[in-house]
CSV table of C-alpha atoms in Angstrom, one decimal:
chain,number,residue,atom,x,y,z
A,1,UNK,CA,-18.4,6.8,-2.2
A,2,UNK,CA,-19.7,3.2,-1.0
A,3,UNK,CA,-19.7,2.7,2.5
A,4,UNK,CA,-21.3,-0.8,4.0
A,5,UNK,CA,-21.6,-0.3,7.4
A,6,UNK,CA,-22.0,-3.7,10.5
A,7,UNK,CA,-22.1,-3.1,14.3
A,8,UNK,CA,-18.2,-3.5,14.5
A,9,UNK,CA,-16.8,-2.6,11.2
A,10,UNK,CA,-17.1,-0.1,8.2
A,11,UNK,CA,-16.4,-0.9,4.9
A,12,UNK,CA,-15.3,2.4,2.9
A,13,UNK,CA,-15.0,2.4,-1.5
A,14,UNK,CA,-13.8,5.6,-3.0
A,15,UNK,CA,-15.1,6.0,-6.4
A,16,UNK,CA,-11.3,7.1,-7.1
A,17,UNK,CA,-10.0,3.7,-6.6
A,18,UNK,CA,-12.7,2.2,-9.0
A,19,UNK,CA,-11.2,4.8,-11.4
A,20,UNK,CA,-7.7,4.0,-10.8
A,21,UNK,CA,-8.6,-0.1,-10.8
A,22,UNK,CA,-10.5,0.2,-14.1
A,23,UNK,CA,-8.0,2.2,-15.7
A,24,UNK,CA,-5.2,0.2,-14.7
A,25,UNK,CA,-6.8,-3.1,-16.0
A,26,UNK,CA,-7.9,-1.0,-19.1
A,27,UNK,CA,-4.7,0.0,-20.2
A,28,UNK,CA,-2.9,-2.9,-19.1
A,29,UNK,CA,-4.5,-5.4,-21.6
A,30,UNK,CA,-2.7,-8.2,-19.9
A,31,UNK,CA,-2.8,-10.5,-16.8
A,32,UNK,CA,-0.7,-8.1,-14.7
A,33,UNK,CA,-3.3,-6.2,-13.6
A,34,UNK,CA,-5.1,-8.9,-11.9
A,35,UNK,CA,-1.8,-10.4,-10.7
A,36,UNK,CA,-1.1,-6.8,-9.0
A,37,UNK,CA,-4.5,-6.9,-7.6
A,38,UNK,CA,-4.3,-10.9,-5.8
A,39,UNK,CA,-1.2,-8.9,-4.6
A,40,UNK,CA,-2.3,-6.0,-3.0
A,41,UNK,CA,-5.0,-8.2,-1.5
A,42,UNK,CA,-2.9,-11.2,0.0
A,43,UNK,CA,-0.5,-7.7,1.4
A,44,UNK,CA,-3.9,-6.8,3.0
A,45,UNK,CA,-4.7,-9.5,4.6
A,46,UNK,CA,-1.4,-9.9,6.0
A,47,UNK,CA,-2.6,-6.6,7.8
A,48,UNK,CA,-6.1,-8.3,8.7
A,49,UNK,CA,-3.8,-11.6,10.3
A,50,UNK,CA,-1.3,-9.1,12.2
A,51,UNK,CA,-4.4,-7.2,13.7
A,52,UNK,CA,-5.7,-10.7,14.8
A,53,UNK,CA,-2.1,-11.7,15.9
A,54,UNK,CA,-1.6,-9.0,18.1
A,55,UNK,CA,-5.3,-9.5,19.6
A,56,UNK,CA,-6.6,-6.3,17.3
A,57,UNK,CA,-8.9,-5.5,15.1
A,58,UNK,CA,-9.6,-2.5,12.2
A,59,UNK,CA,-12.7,-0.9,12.4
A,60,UNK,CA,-12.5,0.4,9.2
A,61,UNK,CA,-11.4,-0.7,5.4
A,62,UNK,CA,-10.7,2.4,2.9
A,63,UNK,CA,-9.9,1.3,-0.4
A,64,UNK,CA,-8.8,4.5,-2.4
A,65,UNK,CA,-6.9,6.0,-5.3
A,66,UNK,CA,-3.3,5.1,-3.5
A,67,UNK,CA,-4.7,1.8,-2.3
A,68,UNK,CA,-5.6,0.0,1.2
A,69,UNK,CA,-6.2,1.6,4.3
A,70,UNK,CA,-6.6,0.4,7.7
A,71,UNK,CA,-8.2,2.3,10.9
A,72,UNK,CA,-7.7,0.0,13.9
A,73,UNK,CA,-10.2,-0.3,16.4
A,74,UNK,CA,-10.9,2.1,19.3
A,75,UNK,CA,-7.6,2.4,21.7
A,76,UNK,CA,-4.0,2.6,20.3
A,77,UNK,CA,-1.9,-0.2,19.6
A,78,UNK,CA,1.7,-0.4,21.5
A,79,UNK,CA,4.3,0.9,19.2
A,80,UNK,CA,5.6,-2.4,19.0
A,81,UNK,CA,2.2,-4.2,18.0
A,82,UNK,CA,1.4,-1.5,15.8
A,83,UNK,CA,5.0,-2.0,13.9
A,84,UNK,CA,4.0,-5.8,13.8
A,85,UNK,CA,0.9,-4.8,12.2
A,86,UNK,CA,2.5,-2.6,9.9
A,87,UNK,CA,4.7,-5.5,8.8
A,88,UNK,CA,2.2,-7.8,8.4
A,89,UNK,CA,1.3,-7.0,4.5
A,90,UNK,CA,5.5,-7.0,3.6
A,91,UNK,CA,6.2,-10.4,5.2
A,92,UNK,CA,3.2,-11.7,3.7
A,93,UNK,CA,4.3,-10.5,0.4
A,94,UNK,CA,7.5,-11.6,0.8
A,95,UNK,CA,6.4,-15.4,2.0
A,96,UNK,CA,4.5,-15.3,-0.9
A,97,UNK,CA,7.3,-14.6,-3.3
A,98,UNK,CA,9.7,-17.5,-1.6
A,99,UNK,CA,6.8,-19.9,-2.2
A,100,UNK,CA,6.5,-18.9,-6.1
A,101,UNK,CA,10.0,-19.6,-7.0
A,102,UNK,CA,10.3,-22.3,-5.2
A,103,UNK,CA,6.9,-23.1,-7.3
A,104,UNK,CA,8.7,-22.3,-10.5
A,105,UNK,CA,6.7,-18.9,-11.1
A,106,UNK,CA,8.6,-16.5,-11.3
A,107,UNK,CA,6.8,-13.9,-12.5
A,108,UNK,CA,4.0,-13.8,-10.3
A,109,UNK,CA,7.0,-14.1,-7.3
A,110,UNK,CA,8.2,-11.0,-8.8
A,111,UNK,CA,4.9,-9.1,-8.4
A,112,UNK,CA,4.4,-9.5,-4.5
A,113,UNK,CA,8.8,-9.4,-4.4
A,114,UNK,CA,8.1,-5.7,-6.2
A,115,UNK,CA,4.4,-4.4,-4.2
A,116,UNK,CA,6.7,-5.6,-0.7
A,117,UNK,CA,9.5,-4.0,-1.7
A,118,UNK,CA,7.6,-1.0,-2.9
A,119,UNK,CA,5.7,-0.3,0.4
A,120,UNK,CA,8.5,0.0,2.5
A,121,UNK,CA,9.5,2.7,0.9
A,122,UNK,CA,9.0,6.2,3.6
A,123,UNK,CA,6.6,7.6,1.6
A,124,UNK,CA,3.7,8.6,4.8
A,125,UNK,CA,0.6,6.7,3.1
A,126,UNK,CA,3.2,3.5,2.4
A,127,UNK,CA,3.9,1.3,5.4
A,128,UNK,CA,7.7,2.3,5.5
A,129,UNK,CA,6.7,5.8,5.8
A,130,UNK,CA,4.3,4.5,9.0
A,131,UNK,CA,7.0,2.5,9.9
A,132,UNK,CA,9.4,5.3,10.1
A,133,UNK,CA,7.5,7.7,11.7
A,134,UNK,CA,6.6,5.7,14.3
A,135,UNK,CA,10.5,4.6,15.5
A,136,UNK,CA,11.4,8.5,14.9
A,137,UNK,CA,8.5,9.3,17.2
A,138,UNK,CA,9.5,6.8,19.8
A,139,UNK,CA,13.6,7.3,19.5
A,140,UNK,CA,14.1,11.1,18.9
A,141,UNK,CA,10.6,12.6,19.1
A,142,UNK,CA,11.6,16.7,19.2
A,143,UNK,CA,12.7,16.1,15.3
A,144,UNK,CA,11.1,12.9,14.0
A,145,UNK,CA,8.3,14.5,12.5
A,146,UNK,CA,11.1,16.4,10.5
A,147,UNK,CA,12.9,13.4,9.5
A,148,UNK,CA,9.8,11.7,8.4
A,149,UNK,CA,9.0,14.4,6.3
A,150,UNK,CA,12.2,14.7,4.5
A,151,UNK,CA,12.2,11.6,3.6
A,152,UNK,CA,9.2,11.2,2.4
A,153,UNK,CA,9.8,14.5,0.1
A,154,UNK,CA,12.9,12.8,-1.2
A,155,UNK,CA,11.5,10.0,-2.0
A,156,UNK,CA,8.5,11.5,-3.8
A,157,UNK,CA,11.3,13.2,-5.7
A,158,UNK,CA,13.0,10.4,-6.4
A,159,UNK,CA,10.3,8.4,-7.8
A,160,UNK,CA,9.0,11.6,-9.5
A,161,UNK,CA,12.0,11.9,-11.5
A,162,UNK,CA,12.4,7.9,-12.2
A,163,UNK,CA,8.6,8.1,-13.0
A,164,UNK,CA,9.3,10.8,-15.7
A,165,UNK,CA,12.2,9.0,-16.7
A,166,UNK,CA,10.3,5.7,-18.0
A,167,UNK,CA,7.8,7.7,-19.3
A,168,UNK,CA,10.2,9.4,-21.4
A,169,UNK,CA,12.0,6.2,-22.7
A,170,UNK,CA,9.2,3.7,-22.5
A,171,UNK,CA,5.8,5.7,-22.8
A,172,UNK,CA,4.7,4.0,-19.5
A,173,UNK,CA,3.3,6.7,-17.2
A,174,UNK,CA,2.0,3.7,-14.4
A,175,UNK,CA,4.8,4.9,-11.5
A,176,UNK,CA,4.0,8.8,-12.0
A,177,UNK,CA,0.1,7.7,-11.5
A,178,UNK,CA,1.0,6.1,-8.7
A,179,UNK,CA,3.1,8.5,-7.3
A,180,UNK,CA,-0.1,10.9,-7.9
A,181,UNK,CA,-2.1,8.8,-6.5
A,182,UNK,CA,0.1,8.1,-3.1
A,183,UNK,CA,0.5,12.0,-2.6
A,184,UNK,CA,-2.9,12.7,-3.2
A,185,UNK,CA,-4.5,9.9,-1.5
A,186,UNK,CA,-7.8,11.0,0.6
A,187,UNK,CA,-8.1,11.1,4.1
């Protein structure tokens, strides 16, 4: 692990998201990979600006197997700041793919439409799992934590199965490794 340390903020690199990184642009032999990468970090700093919106800050940056994670600074965010923050990498994702088609580039619109989309799925490491969690916690909190954990299951099931379905017809194993990766992520 690589961890760069300042007065205010940490800076944490898991050698498993090297591994996954590497691999991914490995096997991809194409410009996708990078294209997912630029991605994943405009969706970050959507994060980083929503923090700044909401007059926040992380104190930490985790970048591991299943992807970015954020620790916000000392004291809890309001549920609604928090959900703001939450949103931040989607909408950025999701600006991001209005402005490519409207830019003719379709393809690179349907990266960040597809890593939006994906991460509001309620998987608990994904931001729709966050999400999810935190309106079952403030609107039925005796059986949220159940609710959140069902769905997440189901979805893991879900994309399990879809996951083992491409690989059967088209050899490409990249949604089970994610899926892997997600469940498994380090804490």
């Amino acid at each position: 692990m690589i961890v760069v340390q300042t007065k205010s903020f940490r800076l944490g690199i898991r050698f498993s998201f090297l591994a996954v990184l590497f691999f991914m642009l490995e096997i991809s032999r194409s410009d996708w990979g990078l294209w997912c990468v630029s991605c994943c970090i405009l969706h970050e700093l959507g994060h980083f600006t929503a923090f700044a919106l909401v007059g926040s800050r992380p104190k930490e940056l985790w970048l591991e197997a299943g992807g970015m994670r954020m620790v916000p600074a000392a004291g809890l965010l309001s549920p609604g700041k928090e959900a703001f923050v939450l949103c931040g990498g989607c909408l950025v994702n999701f600006l991001s793919a209005g402005l490519l088609f409207l830019l003719s580039c379709p393809r690179a619109a349907g990266f960040h439409l597809f890593l939006g989309s994906f991460n509001l799925f309620p998987l608990k490491s994904l931001d729709g799992g966050r999400l999810l969690a935190l309106l079952l916690e403030q609107k039925a909190p005796s059986a949220g934590a159940i609710i959140s954990s069902g769905a997440h299951w189901l979805c893991a099931a879900l994309f399990g199965a879809l996951g083992l379905w491409v690989l059967k017809m088209t050899g490409n194993f990249t949604l089970l490794l994610t899926l892997f990766c997600l469940l498994f992520q380090e804490k």
